[in-house]
Amino acid sequence: MKKICFLIISLFICSALFAQEYRLSGKVFGPLGRPVRDVELSLMGLSQSVKSGFDGSFSFKLTRRGDHYLLASAAGFALYNQKVSLRQDSVFVIVRLNTALHQLEDVNIVENRALKRQQEESMNVETVKRDFILRNLGGSLMKSLERLPGIKTIGIGSGQSKPLIRGMGFNRVVVTDKGMKHEGQQWGADHGLEIDQFSTAEVEVIKGAASFVYGSDAIAGVIDVKSPLPPAINSLGGAIDFIGKTNNGWYGTSLNLNGRKKYWFFDSRITYQNYGDYKVPADSVYIYDYAVALNKGHLRNTAGRETDLHFSTGYTKGAFRSVLYFSNVHQKSGFFANAHGLEPRRVDAGLHDASSRDILMPKQEVNHFKLINRTVFEFNGHRLKFDLGYQHNFRQEHSNYVNHGYMPPIYPADRKEPSDLEREFDKRVYAANLSDQLQLGKHELNFGLNSEYQNNQINGWSFLVPAFRQFTAGLFVYDKYKLNNNLFVHGALRYDFGNVHLDHYQDWFLSPVGSGNPQVYQHLTRAADLKRTFNSLVYSLGINFNKDQFELKWNMGKSFRMPIPKELGANGVNYHYFSYEKGNPNLSPELSYQADLGLSWKAEKWSVAFSPFYNYFPNYIYLNPTADHDYDYGAGNQIFQYAQSRVMRYGAELQLKLKLLKNLSTEALAEYLYAKQLSGDKKGYVLPFSPPPSLLLNLTYSADLSKALTNAYFSVDYRITAKQHRIVPPEKKTEGYGIFNIQAGTKINVNGMPVSVNLQAQNLLNTKYLNHTSFYRLIELPEAGRNLILSISIPFKINKNQIH
């Protein structure tokens, strides 16, 4: 470890000594050939920005040669965007601005940056912007991303879901927010991700292993929620968003206010959402052969509330930028009353059905607080980035006390915990990331260090996972070598170290031990004190080739994932999944060897992209159903034991786009996954939550209808999902289905501001179908019925001269 740290520090010092400085300078002229002062100039992808002087002159100090995109903006002039080739030590350019005829949107800049990244990366990267999210709004950000090929969700209720990338989820997918790894209680199927999708300006999805940068847990991929760009200089404005959904009476609003002087800026947002019990196209469901009648198709007690606060402030000048982010997401929602616990017969249906908007027990309440600072500084050829983060995730599950096994029939009055506090998780996370990017000839090097400390405490009368403390750290070096303008070679090496300490836990009630006379009673140990240490060396190698209309990506490597505390030390009833889960303290780190290929061809009127992948796990961790049953803590639930086996997975995504007419286009998105266990008790079986093949067919009409109605669109999706008969018990076979979704919208020019109006009709024909990756698939609960969604986004600008 010391040798590796010394090597990294030495590389930092050497690169600083030998880095070279380059200069890009020029002058800005207007349409009449006169110099223009106070024009803001920046280089895409870099934090530097300068203003033109009195004579229109400007100058940048750069750390690398190559191609740059120069942006120039000023009031009354059209946005200037020009590629500049820096092949010598200094280059002088002339910038000629044109009078603005109409307002250009910032999204054009984002598209160029995203395209450049896609063309130079060997990984499969997709970038979606705010417009995509508004057009596909779901109950959560992860649900809104589900339209992307290879992305699915595990859902519970209407407001909770977590992502699956190529059939893998939970702690195999890393979600980052503002540069920091999002840490909640993501190991549970019923635990959603506490991220406000209205605060999201851009999301980058990496499909495939990315452990060499993001560390443990990135075996399946990464969902990176990007920071918004700073507002324009001397601006004050924002937007008001409204959303409504018919299925569960969902209504919500989000207010954004942002502004900037010259160097200082801020961005703020408040979001509130309220929804009732959602409806399914069924009158009843069967929960382990017990018929549960549904009141007008409502799933009783699935209502919820959400209140989110966000604020960021920062300073940017030249090669320096520092931003402080604050957010607090508070969610309160109910669990489907008949599917929580072990006694669906005990549910007071009359009480729950009296109102579709009340939140009764069982329920959960989650509060996630974040404080993140990101600082970027460029000097002597280096681009240093330093992130510091603190997160506090506080989650409580409330339920009426029900005794199981040897628990006392009446909750003791002397217990400190309330009788309705079933479980409580109190996690605090401290994290720091440091990276340095520099250009050395044709090499773009990136060195990094990640570290994180977690402390998760528990409470409540029910036990599943012990309290724990966990520390992880990783060092990596990544090199992107540009052989020529068409060919890039990528190589990465990373070392990870981690340790976890699980706390000892004893039952708070007495249980009989042995068969002696008299009977002996003891507080049984559910989790022993456990300390484990893990380390691993991972690598990645890839190429990216672009030639005219053709693009090829190839990436292969090794990934690593530490066992999580639940996999090591669980020992209790999972009331949400009707099972008894037992951890395995002897699990070894999960390894994956993977290969990804991407082929695409883009013509003027059509394009095709094909992305096959392959994974091999010598020791995949999974929850194995055994032949044993528990009677000490439950009602004879089947015992599931965490185990490891060899696993092979392969699959592909296919995208076809065709422009039929000037304003009419069609698209086909297909995905396929095959997984098989090669050893262990379930040899020959598939993996849990393996999504079946699916095909999405789309037809879209888009046009500018008038000067007042721009970016109008009408889109029809037909998603065909095949049957999934390859299962692992206790999963059930799922039949295929087809559903229609419709999207329509436009931007309305109101006093020069584009008001965005979007309308969706999800499950248009109110089709009854089962989603194989749904949390509720086990009890054959169908997905939500027809849902009309209306969202309106109203941007505004404030003239600061009128504010006193």
Coordinates of C-alpha atoms in Angstrom, one line a residue, residues 219-728:
I219 CA -19.8 -4.1 -11.7
A220 CA -23.0 -3.6 -13.6
G221 CA -22.6 0.1 -14.4
V222 CA -23.0 3.7 -13.2
I223 CA -25.8 6.3 -13.2
D224 CA -24.1 9.6 -12.8
V225 CA -26.3 12.6 -12.0
K226 CA -24.4 15.6 -13.2
S227 CA -24.1 19.0 -11.6
P228 CA -25.9 21.8 -13.4
L229 CA -23.7 24.4 -15.2
P230 CA -23.3 27.8 -13.6
P231 CA -25.9 30.4 -14.7
A232 CA -24.9 33.1 -17.2
I233 CA -23.1 36.2 -15.9
N234 CA -25.3 38.9 -14.5
S235 CA -28.4 36.7 -14.6
L236 CA -31.3 36.0 -12.2
G237 CA -34.0 33.5 -13.1
G238 CA -35.3 30.0 -12.8
A239 CA -38.3 27.8 -13.6
I240 CA -41.5 26.5 -12.1
D241 CA -42.5 22.9 -12.8
F242 CA -45.9 21.3 -12.4
I243 CA -46.8 17.7 -12.6
G244 CA -50.1 15.7 -12.4
K245 CA -50.9 12.0 -12.8
T246 CA -54.4 10.5 -13.1
N247 CA -53.7 7.0 -11.9
N248 CA -53.1 7.9 -8.2
G249 CA -54.0 11.5 -8.1
W250 CA -50.4 12.6 -8.1
Y251 CA -49.7 16.3 -8.0
G252 CA -46.5 18.1 -7.5
T253 CA -44.6 21.3 -8.1
S254 CA -40.9 22.3 -8.1
L255 CA -39.6 25.9 -8.0
N256 CA -36.0 26.7 -9.1
L257 CA -34.3 30.1 -8.6
N258 CA -30.7 30.7 -9.8
G259 CA -28.5 33.7 -10.4
R260 CA -25.0 34.9 -10.9
K261 CA -23.0 38.1 -10.6
K262 CA -19.6 37.9 -12.2
Y263 CA -17.8 35.2 -10.2
W264 CA -20.3 34.2 -7.6
F265 CA -23.4 32.2 -8.4
F266 CA -26.2 30.2 -6.7
D267 CA -28.9 27.6 -7.6
S268 CA -31.8 26.7 -5.4
R269 CA -34.9 24.4 -5.7
I270 CA -37.8 23.3 -3.6
T271 CA -40.0 20.3 -4.6
Y272 CA -43.2 19.0 -3.2
Q273 CA -45.1 15.9 -4.4
N274 CA -48.2 14.2 -3.1
Y275 CA -49.9 11.0 -4.3
G276 CA -52.5 8.5 -3.4
D277 CA -53.0 4.8 -3.6
Y278 CA -52.2 3.7 -7.2
K279 CA -54.6 1.5 -9.2
V280 CA -54.1 -1.8 -11.1
P281 CA -56.4 -3.4 -13.7
A282 CA -57.5 -6.1 -11.2
D283 CA -60.3 -6.6 -8.6
S284 CA -58.3 -8.9 -6.4
V285 CA -54.8 -10.5 -6.0
Y286 CA -53.7 -13.8 -4.3
I287 CA -51.1 -13.6 -1.6
Y288 CA -50.0 -17.2 -1.1
D289 CA -53.4 -18.6 -2.0
Y290 CA -55.2 -16.0 0.1
A291 CA -57.6 -13.9 -2.0
V292 CA -57.3 -10.1 -1.3
A293 CA -60.1 -8.0 -2.7
L294 CA -59.0 -4.6 -4.0
N295 CA -61.3 -1.5 -3.6
K296 CA -61.8 -0.2 -7.1
G297 CA -58.4 -1.6 -8.1
H298 CA -56.5 0.5 -5.5
L299 CA -53.5 -1.0 -3.7
R300 CA -54.4 0.1 -0.2
N301 CA -51.8 2.2 1.7
T302 CA -49.5 3.0 -1.3
A303 CA -49.9 6.7 -0.9
G304 CA -46.9 9.0 -0.3
R305 CA -45.5 12.5 0.2
E306 CA -42.1 14.0 -0.8
T307 CA -40.5 17.3 0.1
D308 CA -37.0 18.2 -1.3
L309 CA -34.8 21.1 -0.7
H310 CA -31.7 22.0 -2.7
F311 CA -29.2 24.9 -2.6
S312 CA -25.8 25.4 -4.1
T313 CA -23.5 28.3 -4.2
G314 CA -20.1 28.7 -5.9
Y315 CA -17.3 30.8 -7.1
T316 CA -15.7 30.6 -10.5
K317 CA -12.9 32.6 -12.0
G318 CA -10.5 31.6 -14.7
A319 CA -9.0 28.2 -13.9
F320 CA -10.6 28.0 -10.4
R321 CA -14.1 26.8 -9.5
S322 CA -15.5 25.7 -6.1
V323 CA -19.1 24.8 -5.5
L324 CA -20.9 23.8 -2.3
Y325 CA -24.1 21.7 -2.7
F326 CA -26.7 21.1 0.0
S327 CA -29.8 18.9 -0.4
N328 CA -32.4 17.3 1.9
V329 CA -34.9 14.8 0.5
H330 CA -37.7 13.7 2.8
Q331 CA -40.0 10.8 1.7
K332 CA -43.0 9.3 3.5
S333 CA -44.9 6.4 1.9
G334 CA -47.0 3.4 2.8
F335 CA -46.4 -0.3 2.0
F336 CA -49.1 -2.2 0.3
A337 CA -50.8 -3.3 3.6
N338 CA -51.8 -6.8 2.4
A339 CA -48.2 -7.6 1.3
H340 CA -46.3 -6.5 4.3
G341 CA -45.7 -9.0 7.1
L342 CA -47.1 -12.5 7.4
E343 CA -50.8 -12.0 8.1
P344 CA -52.6 -10.4 5.2
R345 CA -55.9 -11.5 6.8
R346 CA -55.3 -9.1 9.7
V347 CA -55.5 -6.0 7.6
D348 CA -58.3 -3.6 8.4
A349 CA -59.6 -3.1 4.8
G350 CA -62.3 -0.7 5.9
L351 CA -59.9 1.6 7.6
H352 CA -57.5 1.7 4.7
D353 CA -60.2 2.0 2.0
A354 CA -61.9 5.0 3.7
S355 CA -59.3 7.3 2.0
S356 CA -56.9 6.7 -0.9
R357 CA -54.6 9.4 0.3
D358 CA -53.9 8.6 3.9
I359 CA -50.6 6.9 5.0
L360 CA -51.3 4.3 7.6
M361 CA -49.2 1.5 8.9
P362 CA -47.2 -0.3 7.6
K363 CA -45.2 2.7 6.3
Q364 CA -41.7 4.0 5.9
E365 CA -40.2 7.5 6.4
V366 CA -36.8 8.4 4.9
N367 CA -34.7 11.5 5.2
H368 CA -31.5 11.9 3.2
F369 CA -29.2 14.9 3.8
K370 CA -26.2 15.7 1.6
L371 CA -23.5 18.3 1.9
I372 CA -20.9 18.2 -0.9
N373 CA -18.1 20.5 -2.0
R374 CA -16.4 20.2 -5.4
T375 CA -13.3 22.3 -6.2
V376 CA -11.6 22.3 -9.6
F377 CA -8.2 24.1 -10.1
E378 CA -6.1 24.1 -13.2
F379 CA -2.4 25.0 -13.1
N380 CA 0.8 24.0 -14.9
G381 CA -0.8 21.4 -17.1
H382 CA -2.9 19.9 -14.3
R383 CA -6.6 19.8 -13.7
L384 CA -7.1 19.0 -10.0
K385 CA -10.5 18.0 -8.7
F386 CA -11.2 17.6 -5.0
D387 CA -14.6 16.4 -3.6
L388 CA -15.6 16.3 0.0
G389 CA -19.0 14.8 1.0
Y390 CA -21.2 14.1 4.0
Q391 CA -24.4 12.1 3.9
H392 CA -26.9 11.2 6.6
N393 CA -29.6 8.6 5.6
F394 CA -32.2 8.1 8.3
R395 CA -34.9 5.5 7.5
Q396 CA -37.7 4.1 9.7
E397 CA -40.2 1.4 9.0
H398 CA -43.3 1.5 11.1
S399 CA -45.7 -1.4 11.7
N400 CA -48.1 -2.6 14.4
Y401 CA -46.3 -4.9 16.7
V402 CA -47.0 -8.6 15.9
N403 CA -45.2 -11.3 17.9
H404 CA -43.5 -14.1 16.0
G405 CA -41.7 -17.2 17.4
Y406 CA -40.8 -16.5 21.0
M407 CA -41.5 -12.8 21.0
P408 CA -43.8 -11.8 23.9
P409 CA -47.5 -11.6 22.9
I410 CA -47.7 -8.0 24.2
Y411 CA -45.0 -5.4 23.6
P412 CA -43.2 -4.7 26.9
A413 CA -44.0 -1.3 28.4
D414 CA -40.3 -0.8 29.5
R415 CA -38.9 -1.0 26.0
K416 CA -37.2 2.2 24.8
E417 CA -38.3 1.8 21.2
P418 CA -41.9 2.7 20.3
S419 CA -44.1 -0.4 19.7
D420 CA -44.7 0.7 16.1
L421 CA -41.0 1.0 15.2
E422 CA -40.3 -2.2 13.4
R423 CA -36.9 -1.2 12.0
E424 CA -34.6 1.9 11.9
F425 CA -31.4 2.5 10.0
D426 CA -29.2 5.5 10.7
K427 CA -26.3 5.8 8.3
R428 CA -23.7 8.5 8.2
V429 CA -21.2 8.6 5.4
Y430 CA -18.0 10.6 5.0
A431 CA -16.2 10.6 1.6
A432 CA -13.3 12.3 -0.2
N433 CA -12.2 12.1 -3.8
L434 CA -9.1 13.5 -5.3
S435 CA -8.1 13.3 -9.0
D436 CA -5.6 15.0 -11.3
Q437 CA -6.0 15.1 -15.1
L438 CA -3.1 16.2 -17.4
Q439 CA -2.0 16.0 -21.0
L440 CA 1.4 14.6 -21.8
G441 CA 1.8 14.6 -25.5
K442 CA -0.8 12.2 -26.9
H443 CA -1.5 10.8 -23.4
E444 CA -4.4 12.1 -21.3
L445 CA -3.6 10.8 -17.8
N446 CA -6.0 10.7 -14.9
F447 CA -4.8 9.8 -11.4
G448 CA -7.3 9.4 -8.5
L449 CA -7.9 8.5 -4.9
N450 CA -11.3 7.6 -3.4
S451 CA -12.1 7.0 0.2
E452 CA -15.3 6.5 2.2
Y453 CA -16.3 5.8 5.8
Q454 CA -19.8 4.5 6.7
N455 CA -21.4 4.1 10.2
N456 CA -24.8 2.5 10.1
Q457 CA -26.7 2.1 13.4
I458 CA -30.0 0.1 13.9
N459 CA -33.0 0.2 16.1
G460 CA -36.5 -1.3 16.4
W461 CA -38.1 -4.5 17.6
S462 CA -37.4 -6.5 14.4
F463 CA -33.9 -7.5 13.3
L464 CA -32.5 -8.2 9.9
V465 CA -29.1 -6.6 9.5
P466 CA -26.6 -5.8 12.2
A467 CA -25.1 -2.3 12.8
F468 CA -21.8 -1.9 11.0
R469 CA -18.9 0.4 10.2
Q470 CA -17.1 0.2 6.9
F471 CA -14.1 1.9 5.4
T472 CA -13.0 1.7 1.7
A473 CA -10.2 3.4 -0.3
G474 CA -8.9 3.0 -3.8
L475 CA -6.1 4.3 -6.0
F476 CA -6.3 4.4 -9.8
V477 CA -4.5 5.6 -12.9
Y478 CA -6.2 5.9 -16.2
D479 CA -4.6 6.7 -19.6
K480 CA -6.3 7.7 -22.8
Y481 CA -3.8 7.5 -25.6
K482 CA -4.6 9.3 -28.9
L483 CA -2.9 7.4 -31.7
N484 CA -4.6 9.7 -34.3
N485 CA -7.8 11.6 -34.7
N486 CA -9.7 8.4 -35.3
L487 CA -8.2 5.9 -32.8
F488 CA -8.0 6.1 -29.0
V489 CA -6.5 3.4 -26.7
H490 CA -7.6 3.2 -23.1
G491 CA -5.9 1.5 -20.1
A492 CA -6.6 1.7 -16.4
L493 CA -5.3 0.1 -13.2
R494 CA -6.9 0.3 -9.7
Y495 CA -6.2 -1.0 -6.3
D496 CA -9.0 -1.2 -3.7
F497 CA -8.8 -1.8 0.0
G498 CA -11.7 -2.2 2.5
N499 CA -12.7 -3.4 5.9
V500 CA -16.1 -3.9 7.5
H501 CA -16.9 -4.4 11.2
L502 CA -20.3 -5.9 12.0
D503 CA -21.6 -5.4 15.6
H504 CA -22.7 -8.2 17.9
Y505 CA -26.5 -8.4 18.3
Q506 CA -28.6 -10.3 20.9
D507 CA -32.4 -10.7 20.9
W508 CA -34.2 -8.4 23.3
F509 CA -36.5 -11.3 24.3
L510 CA -35.8 -14.7 25.8
S511 CA -35.9 -18.0 23.8
P512 CA -35.8 -21.6 25.1
V513 CA -32.5 -23.4 24.8
G514 CA -32.1 -27.2 24.8
S515 CA -34.7 -29.6 26.2
G516 CA -33.7 -29.7 29.9
N517 CA -36.0 -29.6 32.9
P518 CA -36.4 -27.0 34.0
Q519 CA -36.4 -25.2 30.7
V520 CA -33.5 -22.7 30.2
Y521 CA -34.2 -19.3 28.5
Q522 CA -31.5 -17.1 27.0
H523 CA -31.1 -14.0 24.8
L524 CA -30.0 -15.6 21.6
T525 CA -27.2 -14.2 19.5
R526 CA -28.4 -13.2 16.1
A527 CA -25.2 -11.7 14.8
A528 CA -21.7 -12.3 16.1
D529 CA -19.0 -9.6 16.1
L530 CA -17.3 -9.8 12.7
K531 CA -14.3 -8.1 11.1
R532 CA -13.4 -8.7 7.5
T533 CA -10.7 -7.1 5.3
F534 CA -10.8 -7.1 1.5
N535 CA -8.5 -5.9 -1.3
S536 CA -8.3 -6.4 -5.0
L537 CA -6.4 -5.2 -8.1
V538 CA -8.6 -4.5 -11.1
Y539 CA -7.8 -3.4 -14.6
S540 CA -9.4 -2.3 -17.9
L541 CA -8.3 -2.1 -21.5
G542 CA -10.2 -0.6 -24.4
I543 CA -10.1 1.0 -27.8
N544 CA -12.3 3.5 -29.6
F545 CA -12.2 3.9 -33.4
N546 CA -14.2 6.5 -35.3
K547 CA -14.0 6.8 -39.1
D548 CA -16.6 8.9 -40.9
Q549 CA -19.9 7.2 -40.2
F550 CA -18.5 4.2 -38.4
E551 CA -17.7 3.8 -34.7
L552 CA -16.3 0.9 -32.8
K553 CA -15.9 0.5 -29.1
W554 CA -14.3 -2.4 -27.3
N555 CA -13.6 -2.8 -23.6
M556 CA -12.5 -5.7 -21.4
G557 CA -11.3 -6.0 -17.8
K558 CA -11.7 -7.2 -14.3
S559 CA -14.1 -5.8 -11.7
F560 CA -14.5 -6.2 -7.9
R561 CA -17.2 -5.9 -5.3
M562 CA -17.0 -6.2 -1.5
P563 CA -19.7 -8.3 0.2
I564 CA -22.1 -5.9 1.9
P565 CA -23.1 -6.3 5.5
K566 CA -26.5 -7.8 4.7
E567 CA -24.8 -10.6 2.7
L568 CA -22.3 -11.2 5.6
G569 CA -24.6 -10.9 8.6
A570 CA -28.3 -11.0 7.9
N571 CA -30.3 -13.2 10.2
G572 CA -34.0 -12.4 10.3
V573 CA -37.4 -12.3 8.6
N574 CA -37.7 -10.1 5.6
Y575 CA -41.3 -9.0 6.0
H576 CA -41.4 -7.5 2.6
Y577 CA -40.4 -10.7 0.8
F578 CA -42.0 -13.4 3.0
S579 CA -38.6 -15.1 3.6
Y580 CA -36.0 -15.7 6.3
E581 CA -32.6 -14.4 5.2
K582 CA -29.3 -15.6 6.6
G583 CA -25.9 -14.1 5.8
N584 CA -22.7 -15.9 5.2
P585 CA -19.7 -14.4 7.1
N586 CA -17.2 -16.4 4.9
L587 CA -18.1 -14.8 1.6
S588 CA -15.2 -13.8 -0.6
P589 CA -15.1 -10.6 -2.7
E590 CA -17.2 -10.9 -5.9
L591 CA -15.1 -10.8 -9.1
S592 CA -16.2 -10.2 -12.6
Y593 CA -14.4 -10.6 -15.9
Q594 CA -16.2 -8.7 -18.7
A595 CA -16.0 -7.8 -22.3
D596 CA -18.1 -5.1 -24.1
L597 CA -18.3 -4.3 -27.8
G598 CA -20.1 -1.4 -29.4
L599 CA -20.6 -1.1 -33.2
S600 CA -22.5 1.8 -34.8
W601 CA -23.1 3.4 -38.2
K602 CA -24.7 6.8 -38.6
A603 CA -25.9 7.9 -42.0
E604 CA -27.9 11.0 -43.0
K605 CA -31.3 9.4 -42.6
W606 CA -30.6 6.3 -40.5
S607 CA -28.4 4.8 -37.9
V608 CA -27.8 1.5 -36.2
A609 CA -26.0 0.6 -32.9
F610 CA -25.3 -2.9 -31.6
S611 CA -23.8 -3.5 -28.2
P612 CA -23.1 -7.1 -27.1
F613 CA -21.5 -7.9 -23.8
Y614 CA -20.2 -10.9 -21.8
N615 CA -19.6 -11.5 -18.0
Y616 CA -18.0 -14.3 -16.1
F617 CA -18.2 -14.4 -12.3
P618 CA -16.1 -17.1 -10.6
N619 CA -17.9 -16.3 -7.3
Y620 CA -21.2 -14.5 -7.8
I621 CA -23.1 -13.7 -4.6
Y622 CA -26.8 -14.6 -4.5
L623 CA -29.6 -15.4 -2.1
N624 CA -30.1 -19.2 -2.3
P625 CA -33.4 -20.7 -1.2
T626 CA -32.8 -23.7 1.0
A627 CA -35.1 -26.6 2.0
D628 CA -35.1 -25.4 5.6
H629 CA -37.8 -23.3 7.3
D630 CA -37.7 -21.0 10.3
Y631 CA -40.2 -21.3 13.2
D632 CA -38.2 -19.4 15.9
Y633 CA -38.7 -15.9 14.5
G634 CA -41.4 -16.3 11.9
A635 CA -44.2 -18.5 10.8
G636 CA -42.3 -21.2 9.0
N637 CA -40.8 -19.0 6.4
Q638 CA -38.4 -20.6 3.9
I639 CA -34.8 -19.9 4.8
F640 CA -32.6 -18.2 2.2
Q641 CA -28.9 -18.4 2.6
Y642 CA -26.3 -16.2 0.9
A643 CA -24.0 -18.3 -1.2
Q644 CA -21.6 -18.0 -4.1
S645 CA -21.4 -19.8 -7.5
R646 CA -19.9 -19.5 -10.9
V647 CA -22.1 -17.5 -13.2
M648 CA -22.0 -16.7 -16.9
R649 CA -24.0 -13.9 -18.5
Y650 CA -24.2 -12.5 -22.0
G651 CA -26.6 -10.3 -24.0
A652 CA -26.9 -7.3 -26.2
E653 CA -28.8 -4.1 -27.0
L654 CA -29.8 -3.0 -30.5
Q655 CA -30.9 0.5 -31.6
L656 CA -32.2 1.3 -35.1
K657 CA -33.3 4.8 -36.1
L658 CA -34.8 5.8 -39.5
K659 CA -35.9 9.2 -40.7
L660 CA -39.0 8.4 -42.9
L661 CA -39.9 12.0 -43.8
K662 CA -38.7 15.4 -42.9
N663 CA -40.7 15.4 -39.7
L664 CA -41.4 11.7 -39.2
S665 CA -39.0 9.2 -37.8
T666 CA -39.1 5.7 -36.4
E667 CA -37.0 3.8 -33.9
A668 CA -36.5 0.2 -32.6
L669 CA -34.8 -0.6 -29.3
A670 CA -34.2 -4.3 -28.5
E671 CA -32.5 -5.9 -25.6
Y672 CA -31.6 -9.5 -24.6
L673 CA -30.0 -11.2 -21.6
Y674 CA -29.0 -14.7 -20.9
A675 CA -27.7 -15.8 -17.5
K676 CA -26.8 -19.2 -16.1
Q677 CA -25.4 -20.5 -12.8
L678 CA -22.5 -22.9 -13.5
S679 CA -22.1 -24.3 -10.0
G680 CA -23.7 -24.5 -6.6
D681 CA -27.1 -25.7 -5.5
K682 CA -28.8 -23.8 -8.3
K683 CA -26.5 -25.0 -11.1
G684 CA -28.3 -24.6 -14.4
Y685 CA -30.7 -22.0 -13.1
V686 CA -30.9 -18.3 -14.2
L687 CA -30.3 -15.4 -11.7
P688 CA -33.1 -13.7 -9.8
F689 CA -34.7 -10.6 -11.4
S690 CA -33.4 -11.5 -14.9
P691 CA -35.4 -9.4 -17.3
P692 CA -36.9 -11.2 -20.4
P693 CA -36.1 -10.0 -24.0
S694 CA -38.0 -6.9 -25.0
L695 CA -38.5 -4.7 -28.1
L696 CA -39.7 -1.1 -28.1
L697 CA -41.1 0.2 -31.4
N698 CA -41.5 4.0 -31.8
L699 CA -43.0 6.4 -34.3
T700 CA -42.4 10.1 -33.7
Y701 CA -43.6 13.2 -35.5
S702 CA -41.7 16.4 -34.6
A703 CA -41.8 19.9 -36.1
D704 CA -41.8 23.6 -35.3
L705 CA -45.5 24.4 -35.8
S706 CA -45.0 28.2 -35.7
K707 CA -42.8 30.9 -34.2
A708 CA -44.8 30.5 -31.0
L709 CA -45.0 26.7 -31.0
T710 CA -41.5 25.1 -31.4
N711 CA -40.1 21.6 -30.8
A712 CA -43.6 20.0 -31.0
Y713 CA -43.7 16.2 -31.0
F714 CA -46.2 13.3 -31.0
S715 CA -44.7 9.9 -30.2
V716 CA -46.1 6.4 -29.9
D717 CA -44.3 3.6 -28.2
Y718 CA -45.2 -0.1 -28.4
R719 CA -43.2 -2.2 -26.0
I720 CA -43.3 -6.0 -26.6
T721 CA -41.9 -8.1 -23.7
A722 CA -41.3 -11.8 -24.1
K723 CA -42.2 -14.4 -21.5
Q724 CA -39.7 -15.3 -18.8
H725 CA -39.9 -19.0 -18.1
R726 CA -36.2 -19.4 -17.1
I727 CA -36.5 -18.7 -13.4
V728 CA -34.9 -19.6 -10.0

